[in-house]
Short mmCIF file of C-alpha atoms and ligand atoms in Angstrom, two decimals:
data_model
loop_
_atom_site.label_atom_id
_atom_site.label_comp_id
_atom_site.label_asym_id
_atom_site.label_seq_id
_atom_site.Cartn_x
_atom_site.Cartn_y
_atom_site.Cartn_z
CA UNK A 1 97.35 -75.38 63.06
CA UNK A 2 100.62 -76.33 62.26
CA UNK A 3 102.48 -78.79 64.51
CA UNK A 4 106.30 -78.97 64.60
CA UNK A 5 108.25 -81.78 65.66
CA UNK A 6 111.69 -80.51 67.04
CA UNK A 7 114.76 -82.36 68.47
CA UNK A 8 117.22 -81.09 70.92
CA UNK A 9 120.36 -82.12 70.49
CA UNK A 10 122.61 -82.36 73.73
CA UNK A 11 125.75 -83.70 75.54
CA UNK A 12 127.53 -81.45 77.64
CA UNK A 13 126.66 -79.91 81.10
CA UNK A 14 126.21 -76.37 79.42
CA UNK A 15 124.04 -77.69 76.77
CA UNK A 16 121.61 -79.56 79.00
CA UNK A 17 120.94 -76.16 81.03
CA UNK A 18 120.22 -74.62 77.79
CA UNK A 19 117.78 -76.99 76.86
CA UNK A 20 116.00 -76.24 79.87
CA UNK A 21 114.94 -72.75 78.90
CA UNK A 22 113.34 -74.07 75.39
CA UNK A 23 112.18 -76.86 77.64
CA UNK A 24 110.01 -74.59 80.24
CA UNK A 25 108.94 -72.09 77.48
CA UNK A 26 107.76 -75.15 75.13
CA UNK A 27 105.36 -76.46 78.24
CA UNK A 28 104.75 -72.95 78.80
CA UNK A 29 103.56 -70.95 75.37
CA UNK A 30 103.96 -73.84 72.87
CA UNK A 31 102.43 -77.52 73.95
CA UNK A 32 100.17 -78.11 71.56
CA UNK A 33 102.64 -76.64 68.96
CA UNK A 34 105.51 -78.55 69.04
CA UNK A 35 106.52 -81.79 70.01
CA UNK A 36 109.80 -82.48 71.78
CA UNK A 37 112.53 -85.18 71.02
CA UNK A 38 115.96 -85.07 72.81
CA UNK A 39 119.23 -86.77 71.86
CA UNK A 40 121.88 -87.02 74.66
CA UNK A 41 125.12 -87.67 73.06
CA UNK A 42 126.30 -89.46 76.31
CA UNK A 43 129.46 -86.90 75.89
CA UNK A 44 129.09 -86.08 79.33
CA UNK A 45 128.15 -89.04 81.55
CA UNK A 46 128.68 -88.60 84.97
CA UNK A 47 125.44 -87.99 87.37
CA UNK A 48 126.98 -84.18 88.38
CA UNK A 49 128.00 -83.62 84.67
CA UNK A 50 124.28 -84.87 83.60
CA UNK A 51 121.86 -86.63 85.19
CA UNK A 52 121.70 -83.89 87.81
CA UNK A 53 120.48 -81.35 85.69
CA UNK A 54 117.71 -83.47 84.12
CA UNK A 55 116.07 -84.10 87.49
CA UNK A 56 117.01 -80.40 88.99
CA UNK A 57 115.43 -78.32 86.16
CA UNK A 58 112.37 -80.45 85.24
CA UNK A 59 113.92 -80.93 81.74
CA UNK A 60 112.59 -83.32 79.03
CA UNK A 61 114.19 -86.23 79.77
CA UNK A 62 116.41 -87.16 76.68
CA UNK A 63 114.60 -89.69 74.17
CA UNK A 64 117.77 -91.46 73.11
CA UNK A 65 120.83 -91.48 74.75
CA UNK A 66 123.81 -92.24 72.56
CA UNK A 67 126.23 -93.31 75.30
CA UNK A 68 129.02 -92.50 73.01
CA UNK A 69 131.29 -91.18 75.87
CA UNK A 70 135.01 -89.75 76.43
CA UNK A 71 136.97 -90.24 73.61
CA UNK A 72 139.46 -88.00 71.00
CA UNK A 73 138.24 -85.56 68.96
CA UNK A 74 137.52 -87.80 65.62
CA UNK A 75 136.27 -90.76 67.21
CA UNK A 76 134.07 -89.08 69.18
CA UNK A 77 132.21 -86.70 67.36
CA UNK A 78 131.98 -89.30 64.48
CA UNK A 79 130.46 -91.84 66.93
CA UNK A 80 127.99 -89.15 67.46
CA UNK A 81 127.26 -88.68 64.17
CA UNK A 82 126.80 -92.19 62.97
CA UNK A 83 124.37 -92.40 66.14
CA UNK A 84 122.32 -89.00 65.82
CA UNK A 85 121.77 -90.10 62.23
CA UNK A 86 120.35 -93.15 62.82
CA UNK A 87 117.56 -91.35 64.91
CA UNK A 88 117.14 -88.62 62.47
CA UNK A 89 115.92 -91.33 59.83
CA UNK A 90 113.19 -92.94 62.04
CA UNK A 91 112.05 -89.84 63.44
CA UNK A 92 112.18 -87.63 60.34
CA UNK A 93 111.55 -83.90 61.95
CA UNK A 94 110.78 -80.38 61.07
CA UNK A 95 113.90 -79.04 62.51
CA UNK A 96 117.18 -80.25 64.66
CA UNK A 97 118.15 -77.72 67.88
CA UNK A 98 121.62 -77.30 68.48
CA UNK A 99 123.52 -75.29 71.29
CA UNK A 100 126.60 -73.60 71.73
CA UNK A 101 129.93 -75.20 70.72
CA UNK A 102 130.54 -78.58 71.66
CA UNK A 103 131.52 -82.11 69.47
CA UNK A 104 127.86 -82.67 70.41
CA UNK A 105 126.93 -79.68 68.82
CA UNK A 106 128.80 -80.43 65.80
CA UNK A 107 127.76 -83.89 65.40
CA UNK A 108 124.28 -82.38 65.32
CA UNK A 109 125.38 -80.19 62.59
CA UNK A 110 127.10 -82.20 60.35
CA UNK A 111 124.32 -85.28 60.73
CA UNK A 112 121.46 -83.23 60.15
CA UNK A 113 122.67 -80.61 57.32
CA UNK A 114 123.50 -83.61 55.34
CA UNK A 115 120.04 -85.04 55.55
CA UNK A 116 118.83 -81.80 54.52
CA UNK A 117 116.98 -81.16 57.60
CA UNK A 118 116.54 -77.95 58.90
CA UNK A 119 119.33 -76.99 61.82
CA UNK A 120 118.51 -74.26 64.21
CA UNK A 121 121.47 -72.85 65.86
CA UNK A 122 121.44 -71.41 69.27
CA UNK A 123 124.19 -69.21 70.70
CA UNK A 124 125.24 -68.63 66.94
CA UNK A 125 127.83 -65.94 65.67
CA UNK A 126 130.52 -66.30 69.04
CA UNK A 127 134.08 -66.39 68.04
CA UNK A 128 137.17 -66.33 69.90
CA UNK A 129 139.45 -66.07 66.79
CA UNK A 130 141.50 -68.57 68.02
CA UNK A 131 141.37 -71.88 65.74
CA UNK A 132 142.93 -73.88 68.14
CA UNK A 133 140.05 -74.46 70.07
CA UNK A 134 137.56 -77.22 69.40
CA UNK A 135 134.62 -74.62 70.37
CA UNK A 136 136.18 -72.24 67.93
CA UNK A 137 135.52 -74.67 64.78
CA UNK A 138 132.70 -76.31 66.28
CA UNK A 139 131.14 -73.03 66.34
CA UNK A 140 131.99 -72.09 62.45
CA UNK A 141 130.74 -75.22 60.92
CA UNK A 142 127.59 -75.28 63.26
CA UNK A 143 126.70 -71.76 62.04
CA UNK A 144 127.77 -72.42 58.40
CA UNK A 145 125.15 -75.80 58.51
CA UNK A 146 121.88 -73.53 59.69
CA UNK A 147 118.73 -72.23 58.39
CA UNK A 148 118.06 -69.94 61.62
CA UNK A 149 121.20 -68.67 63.37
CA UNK A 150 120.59 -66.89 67.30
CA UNK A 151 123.43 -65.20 68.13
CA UNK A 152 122.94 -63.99 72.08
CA UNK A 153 124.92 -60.90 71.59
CA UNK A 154 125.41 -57.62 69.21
CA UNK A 155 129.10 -58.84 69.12
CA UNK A 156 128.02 -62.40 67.70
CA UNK A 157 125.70 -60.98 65.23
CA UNK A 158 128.45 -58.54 63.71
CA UNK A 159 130.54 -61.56 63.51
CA UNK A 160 127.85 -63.72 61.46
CA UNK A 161 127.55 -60.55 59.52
CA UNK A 162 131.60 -60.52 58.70
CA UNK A 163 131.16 -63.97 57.55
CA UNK A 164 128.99 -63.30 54.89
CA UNK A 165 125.71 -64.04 56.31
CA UNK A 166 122.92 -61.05 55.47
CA UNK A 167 120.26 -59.68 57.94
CA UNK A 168 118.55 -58.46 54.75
CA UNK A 169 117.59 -62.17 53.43
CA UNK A 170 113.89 -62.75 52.87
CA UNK A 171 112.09 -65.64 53.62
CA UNK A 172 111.77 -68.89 52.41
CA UNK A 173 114.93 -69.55 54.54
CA UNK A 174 117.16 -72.11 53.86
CA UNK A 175 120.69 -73.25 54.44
CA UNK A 176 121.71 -70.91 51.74
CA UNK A 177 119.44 -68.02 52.78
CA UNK A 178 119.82 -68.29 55.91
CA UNK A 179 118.28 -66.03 58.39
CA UNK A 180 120.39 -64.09 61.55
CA UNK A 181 119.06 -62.58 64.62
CA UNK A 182 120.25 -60.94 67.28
CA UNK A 183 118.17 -62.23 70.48
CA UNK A 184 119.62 -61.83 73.79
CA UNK A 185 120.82 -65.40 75.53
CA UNK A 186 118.67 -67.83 77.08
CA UNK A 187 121.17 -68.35 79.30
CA UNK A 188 119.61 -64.96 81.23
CA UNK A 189 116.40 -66.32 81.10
CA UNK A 190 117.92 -69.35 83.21
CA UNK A 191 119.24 -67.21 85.48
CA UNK A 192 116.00 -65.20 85.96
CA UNK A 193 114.09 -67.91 86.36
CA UNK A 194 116.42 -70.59 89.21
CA UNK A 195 117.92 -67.71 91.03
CA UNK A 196 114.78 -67.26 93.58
CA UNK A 197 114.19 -70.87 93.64
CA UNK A 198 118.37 -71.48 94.45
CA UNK A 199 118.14 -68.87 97.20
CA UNK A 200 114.86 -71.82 98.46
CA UNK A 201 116.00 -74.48 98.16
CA UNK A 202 119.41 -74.57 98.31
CA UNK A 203 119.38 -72.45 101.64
CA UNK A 204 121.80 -74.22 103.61
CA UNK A 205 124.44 -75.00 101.17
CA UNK A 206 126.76 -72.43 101.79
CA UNK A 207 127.05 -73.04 105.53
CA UNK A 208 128.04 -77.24 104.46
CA UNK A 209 131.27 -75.33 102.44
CA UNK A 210 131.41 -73.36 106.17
CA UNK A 211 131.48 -69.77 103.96
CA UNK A 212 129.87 -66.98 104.26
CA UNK A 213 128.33 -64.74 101.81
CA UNK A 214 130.34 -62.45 100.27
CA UNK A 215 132.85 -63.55 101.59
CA UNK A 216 134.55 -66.43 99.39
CA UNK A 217 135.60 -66.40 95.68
CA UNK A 218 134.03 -68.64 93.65
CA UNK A 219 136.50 -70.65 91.18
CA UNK A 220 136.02 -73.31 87.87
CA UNK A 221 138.75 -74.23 85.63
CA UNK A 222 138.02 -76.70 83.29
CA UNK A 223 139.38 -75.58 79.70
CA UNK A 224 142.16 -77.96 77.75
CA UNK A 225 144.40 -74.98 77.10
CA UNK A 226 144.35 -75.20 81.48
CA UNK A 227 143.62 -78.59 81.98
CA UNK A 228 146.28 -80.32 79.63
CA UNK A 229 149.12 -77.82 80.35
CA UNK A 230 150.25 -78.77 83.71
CA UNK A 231 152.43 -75.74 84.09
CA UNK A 232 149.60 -73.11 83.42
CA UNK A 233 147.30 -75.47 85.63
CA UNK A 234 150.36 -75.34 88.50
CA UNK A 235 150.73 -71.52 87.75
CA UNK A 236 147.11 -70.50 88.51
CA UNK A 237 146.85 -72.94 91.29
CA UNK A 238 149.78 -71.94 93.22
CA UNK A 239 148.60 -67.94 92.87
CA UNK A 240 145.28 -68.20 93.81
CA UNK A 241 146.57 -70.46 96.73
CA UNK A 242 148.42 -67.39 97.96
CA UNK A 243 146.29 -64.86 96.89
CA UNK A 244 143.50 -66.94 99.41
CA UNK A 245 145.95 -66.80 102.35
CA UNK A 246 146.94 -63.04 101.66
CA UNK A 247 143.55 -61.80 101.92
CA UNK A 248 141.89 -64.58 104.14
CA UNK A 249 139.45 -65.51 101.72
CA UNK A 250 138.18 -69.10 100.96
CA UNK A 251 138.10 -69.99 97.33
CA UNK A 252 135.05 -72.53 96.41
CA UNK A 253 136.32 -74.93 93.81
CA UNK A 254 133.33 -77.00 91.79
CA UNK A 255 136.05 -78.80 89.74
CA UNK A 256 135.49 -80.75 86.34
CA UNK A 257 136.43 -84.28 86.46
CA UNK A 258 139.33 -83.32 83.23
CA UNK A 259 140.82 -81.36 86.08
CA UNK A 260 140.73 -83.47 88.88
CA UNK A 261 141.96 -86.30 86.78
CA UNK A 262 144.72 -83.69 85.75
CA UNK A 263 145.33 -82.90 88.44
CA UNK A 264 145.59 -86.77 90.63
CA UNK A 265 147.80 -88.31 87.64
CA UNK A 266 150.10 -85.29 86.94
CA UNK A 267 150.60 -82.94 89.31
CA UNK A 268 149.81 -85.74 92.81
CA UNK A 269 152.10 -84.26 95.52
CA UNK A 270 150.89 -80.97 94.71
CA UNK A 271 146.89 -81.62 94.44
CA UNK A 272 147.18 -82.85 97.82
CA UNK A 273 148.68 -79.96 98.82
CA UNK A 274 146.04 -78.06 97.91
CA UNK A 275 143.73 -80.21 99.58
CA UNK A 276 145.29 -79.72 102.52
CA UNK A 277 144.78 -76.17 102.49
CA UNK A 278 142.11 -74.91 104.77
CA UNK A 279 141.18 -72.29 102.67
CA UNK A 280 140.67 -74.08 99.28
CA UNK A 281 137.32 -75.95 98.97
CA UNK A 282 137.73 -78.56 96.35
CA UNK A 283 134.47 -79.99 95.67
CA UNK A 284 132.78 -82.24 93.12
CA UNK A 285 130.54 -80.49 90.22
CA UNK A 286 127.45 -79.14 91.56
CA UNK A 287 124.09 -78.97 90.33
CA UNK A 288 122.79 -75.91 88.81
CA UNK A 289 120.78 -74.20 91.64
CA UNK A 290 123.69 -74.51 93.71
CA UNK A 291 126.02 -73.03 91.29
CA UNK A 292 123.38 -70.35 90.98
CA UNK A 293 123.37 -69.90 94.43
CA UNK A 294 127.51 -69.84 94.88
CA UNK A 295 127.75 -67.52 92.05
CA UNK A 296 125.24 -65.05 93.24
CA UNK A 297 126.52 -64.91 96.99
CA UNK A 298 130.20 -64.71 96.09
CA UNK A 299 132.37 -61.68 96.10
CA UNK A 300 134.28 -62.48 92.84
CA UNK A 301 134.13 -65.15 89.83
CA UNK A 302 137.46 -66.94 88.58
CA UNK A 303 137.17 -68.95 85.51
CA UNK A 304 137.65 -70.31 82.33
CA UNK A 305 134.32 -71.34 81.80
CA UNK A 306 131.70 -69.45 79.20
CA UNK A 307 128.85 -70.00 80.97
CA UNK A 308 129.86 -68.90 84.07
CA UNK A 309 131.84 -65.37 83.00
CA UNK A 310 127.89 -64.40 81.90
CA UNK A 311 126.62 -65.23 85.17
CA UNK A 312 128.96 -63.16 86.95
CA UNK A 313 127.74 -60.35 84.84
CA UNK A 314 124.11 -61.59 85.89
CA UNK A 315 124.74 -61.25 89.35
CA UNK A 316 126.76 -58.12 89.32
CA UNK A 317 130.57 -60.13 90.72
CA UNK A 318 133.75 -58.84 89.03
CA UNK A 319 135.12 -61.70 87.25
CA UNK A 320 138.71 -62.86 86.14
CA UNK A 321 139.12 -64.98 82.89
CA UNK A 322 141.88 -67.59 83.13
CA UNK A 323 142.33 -67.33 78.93
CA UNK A 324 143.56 -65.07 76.38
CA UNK A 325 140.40 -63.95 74.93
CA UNK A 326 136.81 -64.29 75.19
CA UNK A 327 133.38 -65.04 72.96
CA UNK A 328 131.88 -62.44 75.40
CA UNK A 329 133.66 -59.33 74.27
CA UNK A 330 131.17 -57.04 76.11
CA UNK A 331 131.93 -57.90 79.37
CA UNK A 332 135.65 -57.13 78.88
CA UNK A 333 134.80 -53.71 77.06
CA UNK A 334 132.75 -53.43 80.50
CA UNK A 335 135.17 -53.75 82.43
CA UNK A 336 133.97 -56.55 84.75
CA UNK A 337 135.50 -59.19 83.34
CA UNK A 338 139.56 -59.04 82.62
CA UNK A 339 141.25 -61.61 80.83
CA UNK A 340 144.21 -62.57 82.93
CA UNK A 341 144.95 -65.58 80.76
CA UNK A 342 147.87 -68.01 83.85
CA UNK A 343 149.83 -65.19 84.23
CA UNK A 344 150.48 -64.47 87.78
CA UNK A 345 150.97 -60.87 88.07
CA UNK A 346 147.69 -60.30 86.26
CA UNK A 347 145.91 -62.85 88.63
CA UNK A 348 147.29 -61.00 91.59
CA UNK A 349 146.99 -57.46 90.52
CA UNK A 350 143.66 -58.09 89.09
CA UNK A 351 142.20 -59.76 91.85
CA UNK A 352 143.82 -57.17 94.76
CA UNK A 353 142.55 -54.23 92.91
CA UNK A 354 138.75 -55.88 92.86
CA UNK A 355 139.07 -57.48 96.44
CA UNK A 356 139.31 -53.08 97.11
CA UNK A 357 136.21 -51.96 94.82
CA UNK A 358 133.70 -54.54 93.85
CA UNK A 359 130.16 -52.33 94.79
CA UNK A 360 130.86 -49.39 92.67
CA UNK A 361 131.18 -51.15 89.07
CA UNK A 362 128.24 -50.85 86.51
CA UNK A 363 126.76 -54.07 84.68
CA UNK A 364 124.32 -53.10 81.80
CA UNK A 365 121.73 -55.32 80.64
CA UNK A 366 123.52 -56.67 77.19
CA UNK A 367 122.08 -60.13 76.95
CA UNK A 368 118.38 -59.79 76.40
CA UNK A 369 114.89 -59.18 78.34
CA UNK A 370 114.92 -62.80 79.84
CA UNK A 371 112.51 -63.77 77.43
CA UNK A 372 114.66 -64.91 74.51
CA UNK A 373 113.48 -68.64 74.61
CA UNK A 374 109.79 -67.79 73.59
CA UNK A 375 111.39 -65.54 71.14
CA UNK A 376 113.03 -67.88 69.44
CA UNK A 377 110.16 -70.69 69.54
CA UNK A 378 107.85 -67.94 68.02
CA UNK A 379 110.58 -67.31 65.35
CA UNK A 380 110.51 -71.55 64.73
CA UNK A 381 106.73 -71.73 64.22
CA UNK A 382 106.81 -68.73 61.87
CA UNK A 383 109.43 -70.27 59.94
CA UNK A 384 107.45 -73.19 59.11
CA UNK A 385 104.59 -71.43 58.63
CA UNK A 386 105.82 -69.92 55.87
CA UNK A 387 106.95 -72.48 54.03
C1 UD1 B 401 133.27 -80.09 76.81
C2 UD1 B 401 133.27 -79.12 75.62
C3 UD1 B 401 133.54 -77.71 76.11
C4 UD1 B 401 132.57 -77.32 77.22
C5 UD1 B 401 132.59 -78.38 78.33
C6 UD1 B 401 131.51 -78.06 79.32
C7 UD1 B 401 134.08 -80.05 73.49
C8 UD1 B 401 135.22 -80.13 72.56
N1 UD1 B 401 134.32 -79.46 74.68
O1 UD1 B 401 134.57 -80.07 77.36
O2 UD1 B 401 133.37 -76.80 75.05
O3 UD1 B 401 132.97 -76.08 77.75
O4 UD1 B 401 132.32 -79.66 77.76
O5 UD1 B 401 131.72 -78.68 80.54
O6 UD1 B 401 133.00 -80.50 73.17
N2 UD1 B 401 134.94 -86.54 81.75
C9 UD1 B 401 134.53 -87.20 82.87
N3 UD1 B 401 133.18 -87.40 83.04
C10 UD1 B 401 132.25 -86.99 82.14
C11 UD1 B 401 132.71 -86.31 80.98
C12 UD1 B 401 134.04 -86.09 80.81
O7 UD1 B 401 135.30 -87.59 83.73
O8 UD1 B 401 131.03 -87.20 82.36
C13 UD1 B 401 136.40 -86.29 81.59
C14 UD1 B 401 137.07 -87.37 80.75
O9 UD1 B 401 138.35 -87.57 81.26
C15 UD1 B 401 137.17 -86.72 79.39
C16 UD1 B 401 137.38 -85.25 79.76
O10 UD1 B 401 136.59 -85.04 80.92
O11 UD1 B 401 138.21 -87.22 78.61
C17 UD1 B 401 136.95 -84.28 78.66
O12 UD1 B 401 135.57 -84.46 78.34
P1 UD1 B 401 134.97 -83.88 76.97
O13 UD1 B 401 133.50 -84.07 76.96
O14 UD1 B 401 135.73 -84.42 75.83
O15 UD1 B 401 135.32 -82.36 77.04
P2 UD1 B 401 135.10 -81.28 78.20
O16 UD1 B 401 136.45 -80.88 78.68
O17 UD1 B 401 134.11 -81.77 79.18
N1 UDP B 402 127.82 -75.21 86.27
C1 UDP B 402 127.15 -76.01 87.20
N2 UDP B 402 127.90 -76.67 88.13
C2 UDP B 402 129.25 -76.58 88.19
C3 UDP B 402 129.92 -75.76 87.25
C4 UDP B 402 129.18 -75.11 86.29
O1 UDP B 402 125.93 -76.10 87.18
O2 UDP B 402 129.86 -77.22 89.08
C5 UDP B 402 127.04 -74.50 85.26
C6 UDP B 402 127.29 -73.02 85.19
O3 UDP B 402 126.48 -72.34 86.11
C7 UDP B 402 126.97 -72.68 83.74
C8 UDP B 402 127.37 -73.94 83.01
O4 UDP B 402 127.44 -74.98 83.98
O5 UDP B 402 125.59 -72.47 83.55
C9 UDP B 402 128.71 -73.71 82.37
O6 UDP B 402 129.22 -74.92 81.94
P1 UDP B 402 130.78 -75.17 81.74
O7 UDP B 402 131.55 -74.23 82.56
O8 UDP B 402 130.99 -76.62 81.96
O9 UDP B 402 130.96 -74.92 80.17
P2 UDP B 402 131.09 -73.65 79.22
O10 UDP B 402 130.01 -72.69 79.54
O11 UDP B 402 132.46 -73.09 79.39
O12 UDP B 402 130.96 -74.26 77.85
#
């Protein structure tokens, strides 16, 4: 029987959760098939950005761990590269994992494809057209370096298709026959899987914030466009501040460390402001059950974040996007999700006319059967099977 050896490559907080689901189907369905390696970039560092996951989700703890840290763009994701290649040339495998759209995930992409070693790409085909973003080219070259490509939604795969890459190509796949599916998002399978076990274990979290289900609006910022633009960051701030106080509702804020640290060295009289306020519940990062837990117990989701805009659609919560456009087309078609970029009136008007009808809204099953990580590991062994 053939046995693969794979490595995961990871480095942000999204990425690690990811991994998880390949994880837990690999010591599942696949344990005598394939062999796990993981590289940790080291891109994200802090225990509630990494180390928290690792221990939370019973993930393969990573092999190597880069430490290559905060840094600009460049320096960063070449760091990464010089590192991830080094470990690609002692441990020579079948194929290199990558996920979603980070430096990480480009590091992986560019290392590997040059060594001629087989990239898989998960959460391929997502496009914001916006080149301005780092995800947005990350997420071009990672595609344009792979053999196998997943993309998660219809959307995504209709997007690989536009770029030239054909659903009719036969196999032996390579880099330049590559091969496209459309799977459904192992993100759901995630979701499935921790949202019992958050509800367990994580019983008594809510009453430490002193909320109350369904009652509190779950917020995350954490984007550069918000972040690094202190007058969008004061914009949405400052409106969901009064938006709280107009309809008495607490807003739980799991902030990234890029917008604390925005927030303490630019905008210091008026982050203390908002920590004043009774209503706004600034808290560090938390780990993924009890996001799980916040998300599915909250009334409505405000974000920026990727991740999380899916899991509102998992748990059925209106959400509000604080951008201009979105990967995750579908959910705005929906209806669910509205992109209300930092523009106040849209915040406001947005959020009063969901705070009025939240139960009545419809949220089909677009992202898959919760199964999608055994998919995809089945779709990995046949690939080298045929070669
Ligand atoms: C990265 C990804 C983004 C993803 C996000 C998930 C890129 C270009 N961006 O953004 O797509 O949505 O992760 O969370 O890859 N920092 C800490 N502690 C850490 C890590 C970062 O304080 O452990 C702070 C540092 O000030 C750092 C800043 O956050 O400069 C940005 O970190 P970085 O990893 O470059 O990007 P993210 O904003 O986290
Ligand atoms: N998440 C978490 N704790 C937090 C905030 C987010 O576990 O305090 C999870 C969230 O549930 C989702 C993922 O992190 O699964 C999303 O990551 P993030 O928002 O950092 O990045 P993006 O998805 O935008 O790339």
């Amino acid at each position: 029987m053939q046995h693969i050896k794979l490595v995961n490559i990871v480095g942000a907080r999204p990425q690690i959760i990811k991994a998880s689901a390949i994880s837990r189907a690999i010591r599942l369905h696949f344990l005598d098939k394939i062999t796990e390696i993981t590289i940790h970039t080291g891109q994200h560092y802090d225990k509630e950005l990494s180390e928290i996951f690792f221990d939370e989700l019973e993930i393969h703890k990573p092999d190597y761990n880069l430490g290559v840290g905060s840094a600009h763009h460049g320096r960063q994701t070449s760091m990464m590269i010089t590192g991830i290649e080094e470990v690609l040339l002692k441990e020579k495998p079948d194929c290199v994992l990558l996920y979603g759209d980070t430096n990480s995930t480009l590091a992986g992409a560019i290392a590997a494809s040059k060594l001629h070693f087989t990239v898989i790409h998960i959460e391929a085909g997502l496009r914001s057209f916006n080149k301005s973003m780092p995800e947005e080219l990350n997420r071009i070259m990672s595609d344009h370096s792979s053999t196998l490509l997943f993309a998660p939604t219809n959307a995504a795969f209709k997007n690989l298709m536009s770029e030239g890459f054909r659903p009719e190509n036969s196999p032996p796949y390579t880099i330049d026959n590559p091969k496209i599916y459309f799977t459904g998002d192992i993100m759901y399978d995630n979701t499935l899987f921790f949202a019992e076990l958050a509800e367990k274990k994580k019983a008594s979290f809510l009453a430490t914030l002193s909320v109350e289900k369904d009652n509190y609006i779950l917020v995350t910022i954490h984007r550069d466009i918000n972040t690094d633009d202190t007058n969008r960051l004061k914009t949405i701030l400052t409106t969901l501040k009064t938006l709280a106080e107009k309809h008495s509702v607490p807003l739980v804020m799991p902030l990234h460390p890029r917008t604390t640290t925005s927030l303490k060295t630019r905008l210091p009289s008026f982050y203390k402001n908002l920590q004043e306020s009774r209503l706004l519940k600034i808290i560090l990062p938390v780990s993924f059950l009890e996001m799980t837990l916040l998300e599915k117990n909250s009334r409505m989701i405000i974000t920026d974040s990727g991740g999380v805009q899916k899991e509102s659609h998992f748990f059925r919560k209106p959400c509000l996007v604080l951008r201009k456009e979105t990967e995750w087309v579908e959910l705005v078609k929906n209806g669910t999700a509205v992109l209300v970029d930092a523009d106040s009136e849209k915040i406001t008007s947005e959020l009063d006319r969901f705070m009025k009808q939240s139960s009545d809204l419809d949220y089909p099953g677009f992202y898959g059967n919760g199964k999608t990580a055994e998919f995809i590991l089945k779709e990995i062994m046949m690939l080298f099977e045929k070669v």
